[in-house]
Coordinates of C-alpha atoms in Angstrom, one line a residue:
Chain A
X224 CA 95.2 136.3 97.0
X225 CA 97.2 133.2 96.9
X226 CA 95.6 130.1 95.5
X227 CA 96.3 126.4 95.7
X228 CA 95.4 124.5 93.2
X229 CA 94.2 120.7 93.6
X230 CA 92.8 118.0 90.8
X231 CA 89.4 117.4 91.8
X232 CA 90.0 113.6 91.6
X233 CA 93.1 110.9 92.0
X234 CA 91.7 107.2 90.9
X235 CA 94.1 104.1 91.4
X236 CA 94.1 100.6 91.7
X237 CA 94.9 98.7 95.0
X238 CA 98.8 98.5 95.6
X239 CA 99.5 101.4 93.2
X240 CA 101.1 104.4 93.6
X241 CA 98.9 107.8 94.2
X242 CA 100.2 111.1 93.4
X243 CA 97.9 114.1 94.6
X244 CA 99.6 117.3 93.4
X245 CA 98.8 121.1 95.2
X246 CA 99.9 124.0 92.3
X247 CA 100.1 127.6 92.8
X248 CA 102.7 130.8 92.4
X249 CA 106.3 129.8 94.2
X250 CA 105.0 127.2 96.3
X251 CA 108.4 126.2 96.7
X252 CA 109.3 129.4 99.1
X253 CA 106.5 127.8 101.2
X254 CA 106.2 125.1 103.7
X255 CA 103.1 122.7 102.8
X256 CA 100.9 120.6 104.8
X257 CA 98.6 117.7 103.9
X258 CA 95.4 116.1 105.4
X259 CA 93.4 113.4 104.9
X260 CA 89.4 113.7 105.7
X261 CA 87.4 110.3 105.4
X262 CA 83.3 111.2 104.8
X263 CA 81.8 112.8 108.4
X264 CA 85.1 112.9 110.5
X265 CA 87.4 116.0 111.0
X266 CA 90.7 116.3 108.8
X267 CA 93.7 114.2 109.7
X268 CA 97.3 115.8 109.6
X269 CA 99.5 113.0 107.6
X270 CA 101.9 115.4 106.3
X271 CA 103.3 118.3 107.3
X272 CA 106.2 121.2 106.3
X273 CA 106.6 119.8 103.0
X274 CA 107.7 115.9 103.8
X275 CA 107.4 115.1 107.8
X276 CA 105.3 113.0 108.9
X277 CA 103.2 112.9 112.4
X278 CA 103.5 110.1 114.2
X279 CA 101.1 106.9 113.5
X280 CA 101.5 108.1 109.7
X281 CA 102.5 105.4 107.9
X282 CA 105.8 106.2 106.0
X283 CA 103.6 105.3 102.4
X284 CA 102.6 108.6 102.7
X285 CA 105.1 110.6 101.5
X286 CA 105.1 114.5 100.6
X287 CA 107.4 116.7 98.4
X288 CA 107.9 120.1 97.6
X289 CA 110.6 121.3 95.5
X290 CA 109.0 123.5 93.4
X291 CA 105.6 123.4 91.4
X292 CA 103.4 121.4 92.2
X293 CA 103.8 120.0 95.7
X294 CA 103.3 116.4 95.7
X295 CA 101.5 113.9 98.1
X296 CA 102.2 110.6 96.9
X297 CA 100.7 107.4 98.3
X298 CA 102.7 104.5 97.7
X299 CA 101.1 100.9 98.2
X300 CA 97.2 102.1 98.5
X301 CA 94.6 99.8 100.3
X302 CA 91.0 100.9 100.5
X303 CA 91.0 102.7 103.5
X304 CA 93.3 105.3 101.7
X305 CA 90.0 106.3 100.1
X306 CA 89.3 110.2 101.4
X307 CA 89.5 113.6 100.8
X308 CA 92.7 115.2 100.3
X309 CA 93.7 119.1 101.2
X310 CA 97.0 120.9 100.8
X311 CA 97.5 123.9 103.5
X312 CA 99.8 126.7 102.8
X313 CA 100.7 129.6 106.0
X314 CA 100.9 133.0 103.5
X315 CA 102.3 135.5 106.5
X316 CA 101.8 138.1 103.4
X317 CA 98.3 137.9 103.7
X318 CA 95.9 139.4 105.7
X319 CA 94.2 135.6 105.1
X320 CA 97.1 133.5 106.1
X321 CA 95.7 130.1 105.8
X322 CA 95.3 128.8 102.7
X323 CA 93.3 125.9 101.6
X324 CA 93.3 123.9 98.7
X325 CA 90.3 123.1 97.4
X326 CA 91.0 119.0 97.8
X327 CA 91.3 115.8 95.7
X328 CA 88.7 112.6 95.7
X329 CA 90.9 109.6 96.1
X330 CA 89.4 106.9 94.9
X331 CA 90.4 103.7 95.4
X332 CA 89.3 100.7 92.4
Chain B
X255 CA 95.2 112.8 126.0
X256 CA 94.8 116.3 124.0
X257 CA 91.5 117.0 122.7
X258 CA 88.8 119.4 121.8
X259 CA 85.1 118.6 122.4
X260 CA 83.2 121.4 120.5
X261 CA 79.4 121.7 121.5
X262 CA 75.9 120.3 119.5
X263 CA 74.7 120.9 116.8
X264 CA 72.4 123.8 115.7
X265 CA 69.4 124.9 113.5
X266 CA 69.1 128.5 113.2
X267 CA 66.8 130.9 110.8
X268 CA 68.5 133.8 108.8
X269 CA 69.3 136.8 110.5
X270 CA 70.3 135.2 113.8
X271 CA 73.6 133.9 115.2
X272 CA 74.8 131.3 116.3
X273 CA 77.2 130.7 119.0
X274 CA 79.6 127.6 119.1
X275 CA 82.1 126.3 121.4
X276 CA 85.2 124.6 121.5
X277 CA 86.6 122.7 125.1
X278 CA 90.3 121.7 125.1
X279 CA 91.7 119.6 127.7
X280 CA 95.1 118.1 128.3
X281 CA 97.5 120.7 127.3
X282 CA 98.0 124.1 128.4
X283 CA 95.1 126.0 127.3
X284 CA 97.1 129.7 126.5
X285 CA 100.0 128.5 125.3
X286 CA 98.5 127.6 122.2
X287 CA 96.4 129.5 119.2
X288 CA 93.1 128.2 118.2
X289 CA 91.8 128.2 114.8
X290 CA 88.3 127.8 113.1
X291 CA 87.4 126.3 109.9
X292 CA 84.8 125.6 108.2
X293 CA 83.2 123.5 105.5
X294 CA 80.2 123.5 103.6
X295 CA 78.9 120.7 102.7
X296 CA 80.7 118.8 99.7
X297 CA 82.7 121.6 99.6
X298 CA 86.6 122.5 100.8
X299 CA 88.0 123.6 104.1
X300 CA 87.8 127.8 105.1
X301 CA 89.7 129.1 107.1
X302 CA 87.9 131.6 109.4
X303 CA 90.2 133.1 111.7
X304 CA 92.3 132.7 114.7
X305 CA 92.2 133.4 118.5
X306 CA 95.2 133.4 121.0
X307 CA 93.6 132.4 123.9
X308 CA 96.4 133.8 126.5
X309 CA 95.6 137.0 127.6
X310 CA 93.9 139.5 126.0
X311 CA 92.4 137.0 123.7
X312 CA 93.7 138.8 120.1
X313 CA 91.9 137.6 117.0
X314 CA 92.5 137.9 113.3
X315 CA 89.9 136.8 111.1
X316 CA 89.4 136.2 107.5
X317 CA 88.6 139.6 105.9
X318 CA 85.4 138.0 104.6
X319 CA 84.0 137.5 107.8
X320 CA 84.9 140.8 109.3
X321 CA 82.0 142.4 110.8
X322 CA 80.1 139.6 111.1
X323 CA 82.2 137.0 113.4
X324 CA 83.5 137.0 117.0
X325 CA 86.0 135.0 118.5
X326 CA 86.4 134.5 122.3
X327 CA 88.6 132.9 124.8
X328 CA 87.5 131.6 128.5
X329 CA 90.7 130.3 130.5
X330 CA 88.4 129.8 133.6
X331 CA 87.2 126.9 131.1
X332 CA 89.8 126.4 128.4
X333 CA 86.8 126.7 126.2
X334 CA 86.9 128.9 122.7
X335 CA 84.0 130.3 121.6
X336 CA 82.7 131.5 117.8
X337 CA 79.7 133.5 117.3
X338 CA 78.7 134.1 113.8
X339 CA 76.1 137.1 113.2
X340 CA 73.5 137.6 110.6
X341 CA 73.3 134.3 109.7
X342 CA 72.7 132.8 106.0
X343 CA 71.5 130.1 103.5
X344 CA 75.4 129.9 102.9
X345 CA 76.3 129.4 106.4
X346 CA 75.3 125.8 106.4
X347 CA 78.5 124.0 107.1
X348 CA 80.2 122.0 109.8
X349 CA 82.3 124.4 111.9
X350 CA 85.7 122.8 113.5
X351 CA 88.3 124.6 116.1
X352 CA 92.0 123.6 115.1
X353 CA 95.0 123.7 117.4
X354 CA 98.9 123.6 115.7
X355 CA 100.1 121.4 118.7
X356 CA 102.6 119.1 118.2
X357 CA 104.2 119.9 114.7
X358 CA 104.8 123.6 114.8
X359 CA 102.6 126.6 114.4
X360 CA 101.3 126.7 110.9
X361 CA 99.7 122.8 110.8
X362 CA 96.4 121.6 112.4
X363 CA 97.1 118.0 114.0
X364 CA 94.6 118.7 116.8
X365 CA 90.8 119.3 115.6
X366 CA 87.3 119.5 117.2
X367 CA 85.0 116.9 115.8
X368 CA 82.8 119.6 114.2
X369 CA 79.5 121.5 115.1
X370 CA 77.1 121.5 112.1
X371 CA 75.3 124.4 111.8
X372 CA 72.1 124.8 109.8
X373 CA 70.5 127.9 108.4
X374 CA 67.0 127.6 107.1
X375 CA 63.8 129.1 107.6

């Protein structure tokens, strides 16, 4: 089965640059998506097929994916930046077609 | 505005099951799939499966769930329903519906605030 790999934990300092980075087999053939989950509320869309964001996302939040890994990067973080992070991958292959990574702790110093 | 109100939470013993819900208003109910995930506590997101509500109501769920989950549509109500059988210790999570709205197919920006679901004796 198709796996997305995430670092268990980003830390940075106010006003720096965050990069959160989703790994896994060809992930450049797929489109990925990005949310952001803060403690006890639902997951947020902020990016989504590879580098588009919704609307009310700021345009810090920026996502890439030209070939392995896939990149979130934060630019300019503030405090309320601090959340969960999960990549989201659609593998039509699979009999299991959404695909979760298995997130990132941003933490904000 | 769109949104999905999912119901209360529950406490149930191993062995049962557990039935949760999932209301969406302001959109057209069948013209759009609904998704569940899950998430165990201080753990990732799961995906569970997926209902198309128009219709016949056609599923597909995760093969690890097979047998034991049941996904339903009401359009009377625009309400989705999951019922998870023969309930376990590692069923403990907080279940969310998930609607691909606005940005395409394959990208949740539409979620239920979660129904936690606890299995304990």
């Amino acid at each position: 089965s198709y796996v997305l790999t995430q670092p268990p934990s980003v830390s940075v300092a106010p006003g720096q640059t965050a990069r959160i980075t989703c790994g896994a087999n060809n992930i450049g053939s797929k489109s990925v998506h990005w949310y952001q989950q803060k403690p006890g509320q639902a997951p947020v869309l902020v990016v989504y097929d590879d580098g588009d964001r919704p609307s009310g996302i700021p345009e810090r939040f920026f996502g890439s994916n030209s070939g392995n890994p896939a990149t979130l990067t934060i630019s300019r973080v503030e405090a309320g930046d601090e959340a969960d992070y999960f990549c989201q991958v659609w593998d039509s292959s699979s009999d299991h077609p959404v695909i979760f990574g298995g997130g990132t702790k941003l933490t904000v110093l | 505005q769109v949104q999905l109100v999912q119901s209360g939470a529950e406490v149930k013993k191993p062995g049962a099951s557990v039935k949760v819900s999932c209301k969406a208003s302001g959109y057209i109910f069948t013209n759009y799939y609904m998704h569940w995930v899950r998430q165990a506590p201080g753990q990732g997101l799961e995906w569970m499966g997926v209902i198309n509500p128009n219709g016949g109501g056609s599923t597909r769920y995760a093969q690890k769930f097979q047998g034991r989950v049941i996904m339903t549509s009401d359009t009377s109500t625009s309400t989705v329903y999951l019922e998870l059988n023969s309930l376990r210790s590692e069923d403990t999570a907080m279940y969310h519906c998930a609607c691909p709205y606005y940005y395409g197919s394959r990208s949740f920006d539409i979620w239920g605030q979660g129904t936690m679901v606890t299995v304990s004796s």
